[in-house]
Coordinates of C-alpha atoms in Angstrom, one line a residue:
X1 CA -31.5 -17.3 44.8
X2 CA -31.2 -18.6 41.1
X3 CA -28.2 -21.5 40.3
X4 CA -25.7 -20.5 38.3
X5 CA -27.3 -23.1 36.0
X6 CA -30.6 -21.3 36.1
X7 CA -29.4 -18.5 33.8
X8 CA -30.9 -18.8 30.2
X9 CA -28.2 -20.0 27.5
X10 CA -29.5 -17.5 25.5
X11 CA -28.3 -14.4 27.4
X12 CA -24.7 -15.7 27.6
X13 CA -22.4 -15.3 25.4
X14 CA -19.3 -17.7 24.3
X15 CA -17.1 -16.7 26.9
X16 CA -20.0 -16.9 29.6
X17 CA -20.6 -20.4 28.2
X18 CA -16.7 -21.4 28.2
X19 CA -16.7 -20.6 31.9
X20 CA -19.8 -22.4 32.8
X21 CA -18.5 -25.8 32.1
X22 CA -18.1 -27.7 34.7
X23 CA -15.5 -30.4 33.1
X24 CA -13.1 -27.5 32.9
X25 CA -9.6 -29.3 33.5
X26 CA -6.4 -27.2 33.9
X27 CA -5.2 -25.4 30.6
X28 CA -2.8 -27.6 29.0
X29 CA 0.7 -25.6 28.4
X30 CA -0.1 -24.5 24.5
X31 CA 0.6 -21.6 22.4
X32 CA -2.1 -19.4 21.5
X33 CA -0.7 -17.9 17.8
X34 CA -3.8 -16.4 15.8
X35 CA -7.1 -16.2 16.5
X36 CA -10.4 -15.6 14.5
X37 CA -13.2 -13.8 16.8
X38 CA -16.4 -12.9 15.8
X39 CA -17.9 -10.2 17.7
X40 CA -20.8 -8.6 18.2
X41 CA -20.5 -5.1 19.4
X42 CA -23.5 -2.1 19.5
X43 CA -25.7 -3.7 17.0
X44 CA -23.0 -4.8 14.5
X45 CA -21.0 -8.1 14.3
X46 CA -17.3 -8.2 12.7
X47 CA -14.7 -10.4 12.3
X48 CA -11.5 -9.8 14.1
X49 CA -7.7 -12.1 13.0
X50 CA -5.1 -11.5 16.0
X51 CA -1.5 -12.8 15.3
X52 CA 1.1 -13.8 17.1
X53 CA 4.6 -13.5 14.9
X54 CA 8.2 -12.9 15.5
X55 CA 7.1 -11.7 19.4
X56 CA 4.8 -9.0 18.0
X57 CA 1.1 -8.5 18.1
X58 CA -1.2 -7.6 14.8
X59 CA -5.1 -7.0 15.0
X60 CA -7.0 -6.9 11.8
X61 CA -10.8 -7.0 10.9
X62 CA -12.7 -8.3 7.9
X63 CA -12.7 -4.6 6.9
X64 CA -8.9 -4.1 7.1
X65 CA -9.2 -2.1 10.1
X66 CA -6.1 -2.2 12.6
X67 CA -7.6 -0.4 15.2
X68 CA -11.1 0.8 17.0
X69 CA -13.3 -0.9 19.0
X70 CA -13.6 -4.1 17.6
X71 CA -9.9 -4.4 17.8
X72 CA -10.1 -3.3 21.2
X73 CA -12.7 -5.5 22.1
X74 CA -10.4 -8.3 20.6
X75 CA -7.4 -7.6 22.7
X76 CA -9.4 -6.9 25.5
X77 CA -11.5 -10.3 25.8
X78 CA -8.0 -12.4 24.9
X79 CA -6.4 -10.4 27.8
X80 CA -8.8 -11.1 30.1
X81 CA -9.4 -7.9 30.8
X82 CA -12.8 -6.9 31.8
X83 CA -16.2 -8.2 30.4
X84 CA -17.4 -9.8 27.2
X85 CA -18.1 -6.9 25.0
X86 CA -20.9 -8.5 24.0
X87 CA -22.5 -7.3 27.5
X88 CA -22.3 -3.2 26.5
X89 CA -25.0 -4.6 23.6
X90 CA -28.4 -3.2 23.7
X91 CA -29.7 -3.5 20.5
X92 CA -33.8 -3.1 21.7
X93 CA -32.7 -0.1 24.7
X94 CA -34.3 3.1 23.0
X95 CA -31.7 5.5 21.7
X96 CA -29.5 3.0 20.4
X97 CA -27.7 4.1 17.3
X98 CA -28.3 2.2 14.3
X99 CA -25.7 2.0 11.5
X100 CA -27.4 4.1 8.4
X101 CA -28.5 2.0 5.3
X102 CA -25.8 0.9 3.1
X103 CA -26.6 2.0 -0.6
X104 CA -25.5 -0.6 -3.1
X105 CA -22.6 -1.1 -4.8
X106 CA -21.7 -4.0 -6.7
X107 CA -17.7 -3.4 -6.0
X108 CA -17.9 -2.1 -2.7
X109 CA -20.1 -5.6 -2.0
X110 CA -17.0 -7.4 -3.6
X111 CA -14.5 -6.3 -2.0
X112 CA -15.7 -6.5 1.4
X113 CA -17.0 -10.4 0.2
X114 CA -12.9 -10.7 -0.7
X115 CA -11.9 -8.9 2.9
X116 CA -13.9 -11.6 5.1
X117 CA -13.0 -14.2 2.8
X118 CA -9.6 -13.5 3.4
X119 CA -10.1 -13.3 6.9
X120 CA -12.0 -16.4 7.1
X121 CA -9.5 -18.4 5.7
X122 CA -6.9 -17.2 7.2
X123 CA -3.5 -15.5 6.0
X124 CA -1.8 -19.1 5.2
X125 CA -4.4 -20.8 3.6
X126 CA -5.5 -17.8 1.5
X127 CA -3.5 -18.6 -1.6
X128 CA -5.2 -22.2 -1.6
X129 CA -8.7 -21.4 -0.6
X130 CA -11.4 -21.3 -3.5
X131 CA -13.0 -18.3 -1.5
X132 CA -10.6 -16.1 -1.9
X133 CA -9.9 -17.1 -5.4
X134 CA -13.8 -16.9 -6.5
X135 CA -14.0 -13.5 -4.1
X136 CA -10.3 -12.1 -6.2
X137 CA -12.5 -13.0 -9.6
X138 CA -15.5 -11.4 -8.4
X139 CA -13.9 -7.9 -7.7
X140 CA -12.3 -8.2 -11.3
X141 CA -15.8 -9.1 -12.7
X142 CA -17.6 -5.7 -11.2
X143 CA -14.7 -3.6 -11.2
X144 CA -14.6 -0.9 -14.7
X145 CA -13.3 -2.3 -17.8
X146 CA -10.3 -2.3 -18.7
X147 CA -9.3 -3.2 -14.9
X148 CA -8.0 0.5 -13.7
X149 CA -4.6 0.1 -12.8
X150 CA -5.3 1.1 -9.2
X151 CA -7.3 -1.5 -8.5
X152 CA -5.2 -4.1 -10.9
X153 CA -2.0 -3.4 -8.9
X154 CA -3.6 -3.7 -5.2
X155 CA -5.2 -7.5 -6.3
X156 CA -1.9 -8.3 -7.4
X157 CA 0.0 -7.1 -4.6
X158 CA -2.2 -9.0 -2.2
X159 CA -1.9 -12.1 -4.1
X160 CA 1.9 -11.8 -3.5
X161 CA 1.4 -10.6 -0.2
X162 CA -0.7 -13.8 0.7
X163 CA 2.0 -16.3 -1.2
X164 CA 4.5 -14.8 0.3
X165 CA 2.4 -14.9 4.3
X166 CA 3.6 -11.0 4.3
X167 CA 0.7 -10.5 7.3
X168 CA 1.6 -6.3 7.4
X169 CA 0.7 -6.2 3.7
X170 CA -2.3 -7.6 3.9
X171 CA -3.3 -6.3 6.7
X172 CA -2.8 -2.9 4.9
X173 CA -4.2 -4.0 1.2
X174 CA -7.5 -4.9 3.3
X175 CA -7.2 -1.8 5.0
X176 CA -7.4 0.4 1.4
X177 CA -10.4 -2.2 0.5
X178 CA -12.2 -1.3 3.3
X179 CA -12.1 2.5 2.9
X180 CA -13.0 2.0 -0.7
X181 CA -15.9 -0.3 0.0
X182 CA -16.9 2.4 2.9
X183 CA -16.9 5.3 -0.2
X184 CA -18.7 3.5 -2.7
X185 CA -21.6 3.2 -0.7
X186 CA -21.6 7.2 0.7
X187 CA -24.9 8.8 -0.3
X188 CA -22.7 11.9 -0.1
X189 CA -18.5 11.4 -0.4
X190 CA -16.2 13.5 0.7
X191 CA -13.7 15.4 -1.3
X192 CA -11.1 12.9 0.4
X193 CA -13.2 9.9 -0.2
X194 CA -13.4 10.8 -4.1
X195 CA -9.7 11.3 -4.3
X196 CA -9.6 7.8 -3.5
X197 CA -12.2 6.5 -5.6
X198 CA -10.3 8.4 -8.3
X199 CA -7.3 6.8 -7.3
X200 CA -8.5 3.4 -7.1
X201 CA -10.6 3.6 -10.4
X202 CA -8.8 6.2 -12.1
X203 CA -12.6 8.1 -12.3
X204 CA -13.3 11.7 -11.1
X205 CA -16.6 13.2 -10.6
X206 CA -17.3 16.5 -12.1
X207 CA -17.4 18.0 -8.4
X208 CA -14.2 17.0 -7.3
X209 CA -12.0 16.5 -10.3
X210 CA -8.9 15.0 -9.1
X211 CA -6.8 16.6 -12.1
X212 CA -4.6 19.6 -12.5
X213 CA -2.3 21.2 -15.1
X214 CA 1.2 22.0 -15.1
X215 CA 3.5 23.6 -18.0
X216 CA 7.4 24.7 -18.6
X217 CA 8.8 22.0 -16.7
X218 CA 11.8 20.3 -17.4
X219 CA 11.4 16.4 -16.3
X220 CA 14.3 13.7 -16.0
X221 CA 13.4 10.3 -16.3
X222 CA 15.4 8.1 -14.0
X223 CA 13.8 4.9 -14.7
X224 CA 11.1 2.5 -16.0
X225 CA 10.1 -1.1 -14.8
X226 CA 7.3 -3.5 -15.4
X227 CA 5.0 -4.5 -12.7
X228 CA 2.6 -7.5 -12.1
X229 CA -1.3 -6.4 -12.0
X230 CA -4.4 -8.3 -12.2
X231 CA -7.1 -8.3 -14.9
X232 CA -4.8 -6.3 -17.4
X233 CA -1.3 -8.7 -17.4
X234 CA 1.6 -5.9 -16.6
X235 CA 1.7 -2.2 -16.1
X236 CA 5.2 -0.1 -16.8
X237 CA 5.8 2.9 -14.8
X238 CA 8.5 5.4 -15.7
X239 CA 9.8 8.0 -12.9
X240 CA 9.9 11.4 -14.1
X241 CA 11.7 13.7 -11.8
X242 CA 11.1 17.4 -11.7
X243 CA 14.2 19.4 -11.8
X244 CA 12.5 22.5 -10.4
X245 CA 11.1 21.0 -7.1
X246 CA 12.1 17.2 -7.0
X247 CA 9.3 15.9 -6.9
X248 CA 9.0 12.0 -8.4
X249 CA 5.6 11.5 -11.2
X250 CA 4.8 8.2 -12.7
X251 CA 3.8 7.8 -16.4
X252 CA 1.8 4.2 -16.8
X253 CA 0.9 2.1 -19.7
X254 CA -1.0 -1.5 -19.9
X255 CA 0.7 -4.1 -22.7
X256 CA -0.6 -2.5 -25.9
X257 CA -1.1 1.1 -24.7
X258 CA 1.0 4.6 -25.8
X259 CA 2.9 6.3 -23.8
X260 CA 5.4 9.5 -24.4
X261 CA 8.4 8.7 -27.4
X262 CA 11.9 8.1 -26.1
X263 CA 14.6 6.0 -24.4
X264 CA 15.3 6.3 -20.6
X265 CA 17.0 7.8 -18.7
X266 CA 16.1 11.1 -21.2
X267 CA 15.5 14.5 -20.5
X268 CA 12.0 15.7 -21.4
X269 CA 10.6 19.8 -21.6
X270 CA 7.5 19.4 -21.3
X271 CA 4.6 22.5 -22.6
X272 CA 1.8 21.0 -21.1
X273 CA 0.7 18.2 -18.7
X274 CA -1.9 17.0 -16.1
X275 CA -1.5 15.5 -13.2
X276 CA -4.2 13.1 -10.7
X277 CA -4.2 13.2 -7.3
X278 CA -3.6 10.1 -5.7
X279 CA -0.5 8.0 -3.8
X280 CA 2.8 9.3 -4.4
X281 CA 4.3 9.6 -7.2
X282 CA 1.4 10.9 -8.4
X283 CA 0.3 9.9 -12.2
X284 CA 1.0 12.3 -14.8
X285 CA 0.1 12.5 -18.4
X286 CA 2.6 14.2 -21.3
X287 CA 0.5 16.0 -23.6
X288 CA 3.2 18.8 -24.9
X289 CA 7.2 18.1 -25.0
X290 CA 10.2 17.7 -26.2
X291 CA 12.7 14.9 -25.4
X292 CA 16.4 14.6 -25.3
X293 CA 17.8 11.1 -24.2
X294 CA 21.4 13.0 -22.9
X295 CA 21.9 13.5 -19.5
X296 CA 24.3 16.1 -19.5
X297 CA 26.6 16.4 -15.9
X298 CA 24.4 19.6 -15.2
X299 CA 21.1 17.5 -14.7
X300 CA 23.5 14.9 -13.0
X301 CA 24.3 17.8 -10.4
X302 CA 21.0 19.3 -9.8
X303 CA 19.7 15.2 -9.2
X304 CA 22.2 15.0 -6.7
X305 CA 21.5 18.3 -5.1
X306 CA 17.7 17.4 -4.7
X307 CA 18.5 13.6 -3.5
X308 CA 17.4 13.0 -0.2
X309 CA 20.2 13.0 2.5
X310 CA 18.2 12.3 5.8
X311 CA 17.2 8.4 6.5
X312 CA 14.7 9.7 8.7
X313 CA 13.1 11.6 6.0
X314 CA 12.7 8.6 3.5
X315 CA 11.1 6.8 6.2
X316 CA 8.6 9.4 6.9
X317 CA 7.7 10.0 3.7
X318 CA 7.0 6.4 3.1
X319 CA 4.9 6.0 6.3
X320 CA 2.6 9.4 5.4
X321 CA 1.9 7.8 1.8
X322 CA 1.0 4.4 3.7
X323 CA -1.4 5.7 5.8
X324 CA -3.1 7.9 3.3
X325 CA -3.1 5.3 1.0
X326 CA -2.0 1.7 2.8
X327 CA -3.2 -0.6 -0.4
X328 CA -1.1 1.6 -3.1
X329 CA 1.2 3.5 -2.0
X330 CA 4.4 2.5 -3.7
X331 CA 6.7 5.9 -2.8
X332 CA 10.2 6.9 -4.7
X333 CA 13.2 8.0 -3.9
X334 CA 16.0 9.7 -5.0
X335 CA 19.0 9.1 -2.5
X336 CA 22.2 11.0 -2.2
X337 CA 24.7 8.0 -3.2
X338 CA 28.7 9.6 -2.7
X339 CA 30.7 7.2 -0.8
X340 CA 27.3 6.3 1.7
X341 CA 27.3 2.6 0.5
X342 CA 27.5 0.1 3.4
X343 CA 27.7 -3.2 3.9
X344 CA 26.3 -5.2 6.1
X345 CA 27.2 -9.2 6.3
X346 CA 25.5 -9.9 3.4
X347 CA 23.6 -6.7 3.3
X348 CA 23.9 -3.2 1.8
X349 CA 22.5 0.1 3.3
X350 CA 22.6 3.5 2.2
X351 CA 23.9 6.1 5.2
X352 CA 23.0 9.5 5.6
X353 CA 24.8 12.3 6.9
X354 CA 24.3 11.2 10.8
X355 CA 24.9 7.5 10.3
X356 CA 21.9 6.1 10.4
X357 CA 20.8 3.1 7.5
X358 CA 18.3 3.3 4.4
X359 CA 18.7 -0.7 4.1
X360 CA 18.6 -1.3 0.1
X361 CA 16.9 -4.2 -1.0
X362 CA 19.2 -6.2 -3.8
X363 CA 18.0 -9.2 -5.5
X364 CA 21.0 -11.8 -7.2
X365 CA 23.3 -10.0 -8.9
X366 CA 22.7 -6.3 -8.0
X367 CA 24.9 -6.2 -5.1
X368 CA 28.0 -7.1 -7.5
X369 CA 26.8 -4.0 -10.1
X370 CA 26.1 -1.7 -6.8
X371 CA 29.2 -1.8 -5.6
X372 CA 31.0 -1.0 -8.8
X373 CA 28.9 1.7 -10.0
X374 CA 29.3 3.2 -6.3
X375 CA 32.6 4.3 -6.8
X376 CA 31.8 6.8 -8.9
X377 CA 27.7 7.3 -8.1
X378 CA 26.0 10.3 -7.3
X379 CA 22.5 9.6 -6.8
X380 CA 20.2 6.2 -6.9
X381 CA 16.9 5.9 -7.2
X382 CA 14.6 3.4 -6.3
X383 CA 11.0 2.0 -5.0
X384 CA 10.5 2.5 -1.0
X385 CA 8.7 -0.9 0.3
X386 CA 8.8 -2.5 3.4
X387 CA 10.4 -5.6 5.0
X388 CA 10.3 -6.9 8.5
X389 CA 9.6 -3.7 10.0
X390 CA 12.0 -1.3 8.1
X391 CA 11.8 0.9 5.4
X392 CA 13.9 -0.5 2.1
X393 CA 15.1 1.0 -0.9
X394 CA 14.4 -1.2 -3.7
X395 CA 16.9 0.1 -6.1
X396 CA 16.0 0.6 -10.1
X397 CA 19.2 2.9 -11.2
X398 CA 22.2 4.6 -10.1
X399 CA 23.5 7.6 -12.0
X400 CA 27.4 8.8 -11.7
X401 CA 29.5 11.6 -13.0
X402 CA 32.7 10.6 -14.4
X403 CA 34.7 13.5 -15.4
X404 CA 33.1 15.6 -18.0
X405 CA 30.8 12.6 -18.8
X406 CA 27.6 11.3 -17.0
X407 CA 25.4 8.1 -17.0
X408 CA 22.8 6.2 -16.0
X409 CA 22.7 2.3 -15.2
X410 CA 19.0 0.6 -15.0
X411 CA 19.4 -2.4 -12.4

């Protein structure tokens, strides 16, 4: 009978080794927080982050990926549960599926090098690390010029993600990286797959165009803001609502760039327009209107009838956009406002019919201008984003009915 010695190192596997020593003392009493695993599994080897924070577990591979079986494998071999995974691995038995050929792709290859990079480094020394900074640069550099705005927002957004240690966005800006990376390199994409591509790159093929006309609409816009993107500075993005079906478009322009004539809020009737598929609010383009910059109380009133009442509604709205789109989806919503503000300590919420909270997100000195525009608000309207778990309203303009006149304050 062989020693347990006798085995050959090289058919073990870290955790086989770990358990062979015979020094082993008692665990002292630690914390185990995060951990970076690198696994091989079926032929392919992947890098897997688990977390520890706030009492709650999060998985992510190098590829974004919060769950198959590499995060399985992961949670498995930290619980103790079963064997290494390493030990399903055959890669010489006959039969054994290889993963096909990647085709090259000079920005798929760049963002996965920015994923493991990310990874590697870890979520708190991210913003520091020269990887991650060379990787961010390297994406810019192999990415369409001018930097699509797709693309320019999501590197942006996971800079502040990383700055700001925000572990669920990452984990879901890596998780949008991935897919694209996975689509570039498709001998043959799917219709989904180019939607995305479109989205991310603002390019459609000729077999799947990811555009489609609309005409005799009448649009209200309900507000405008400026966001941080990188490669291209800033990007505005006005809110168009649809007074027919109430659904929310976006119109965007880089620094420099034209966009549609006219103040906001305004009331625009538009001839012709197209619109891309993509994250919601989807991104039109005006090609034929007219503007007006008076809202009148009867586009006040049909606003307010179309505003969302229902806090489960908002939320669900904002987790289907996620997870079709987890790196850039940035939902809106329009919110029934009439008496529903609430306050809470130092927080405010929004309460539908039933009670239950729409938390509004209100940076210095919007609280103050909240509550006195509430008094007499219909409607507010306002980016949905996340924050420790729950779904927040980040508010950029209420709109109230006083009387026989009607307005619109941009916070």
């Amino acid at each position: 009978m062989k020693s347990r010695n006798s085995v050959p190192p090289a058919a073990l596997d870290l955790v086989d080794l770990a358990r062979r020593r015979e020094d082993l003392s008692p665990a002292p009493p630690a914390r185990l927080e995060r951990a970076t695993l690198e696994l091989s599994l079926d032929g392919r080897r992947e890098l897997v982050v688990v977390t520890a924070r706030d009492g709650e577990l999060r998985v992510v591979t190098a590829e974004g990926a919060t769950e198959g079986p590499f995060v399985e494998a992961a949670l498995a071999l930290l619980a103790g549960v079963g064997g290494s995974p390493a030990r399903s691995e055959s890669p010489s038995s006959p039969g054994t599926e290889r993963p096909p050929p990647r085709l090259p792709s000079p920005l798929g290859d760049a963002l996965e090098e920015l994923l493991i990079a990310v990874v590697r480094s870890g979520i708190e020394a991210a913003p520091s690390s020269t990887a991650v900074r060379e990787a961010l640069e390297h994406v810019l550099r192999e990415a369409p010029r001018p930097t699509p705005p797709g693309l320019g927002r999501a590197l942006a957004r996971l800079r502040r993600a990383l700055a700001d240690n925000d572990v669920d966005m990452v984990s879901r800006i890596l998780d949008g990286g991935a897919r694209l990376a996975r689509d570039l390199r498709e001998e043959l994409p799917t219709a989904e797959a180019h939607r995305r591509i479109a989205a991310w790159t603002h390019r459609s093929s000729q077999r799947h165009p990811s555009t489609q006309s609309i005409s005799e609409r009448e649009l209200v816009e309900v507000g405008r803001e400026w966001l941080p993107t990188a490669g291209t500075g800033s990007l505005q993005r006005r809110y168009l609502v649809c007074t027919q079906t109430g659904e929310v478009f976006r119109e965007e322009r880089s620094r420099g760039e034209e966009a549609s004539v006219g103040p906001c809020p305004r009331v625009l009737r538009v001839g012709l327009a197209t619109l891309e598929d993509g994250p919601a609010p989807r991104r039109i383009r005006l090609l034929q209107y007219e503007v007006s910059p008076a809202l009148d109380a009867r586009v006040h009133e049909r606003l307010a009838e179309m505003a969302e009442r229902e806090a489960e509604r908002v939320v669900e709205h904002y987790r289907q956009v996620v997870r079709q789109y987890p790196a850039l989806a940035e939902p809106v919503a329009i919110l029934r406002a009439d008496g529903r503000l609430r306050e809470e300590g130092d927080s405010l919420a929004l309460a539908d019919d039933g009670g239950a909270l729409v938390p509004l997100h209100a940076p210095a000195g919007i609280p103050e201008v909240l509550r006195e525009r509430f008094i007499d608000a219909c409607w507010i309207a306002g980016r949905l984003t996340e924050s420790d778990g729950s779904v927040v309203l980040d508010p950029f303009s209420v709109g109230s009915v006083e009387g026989s006149s009607s307005r619109v304050v941009r916070l």
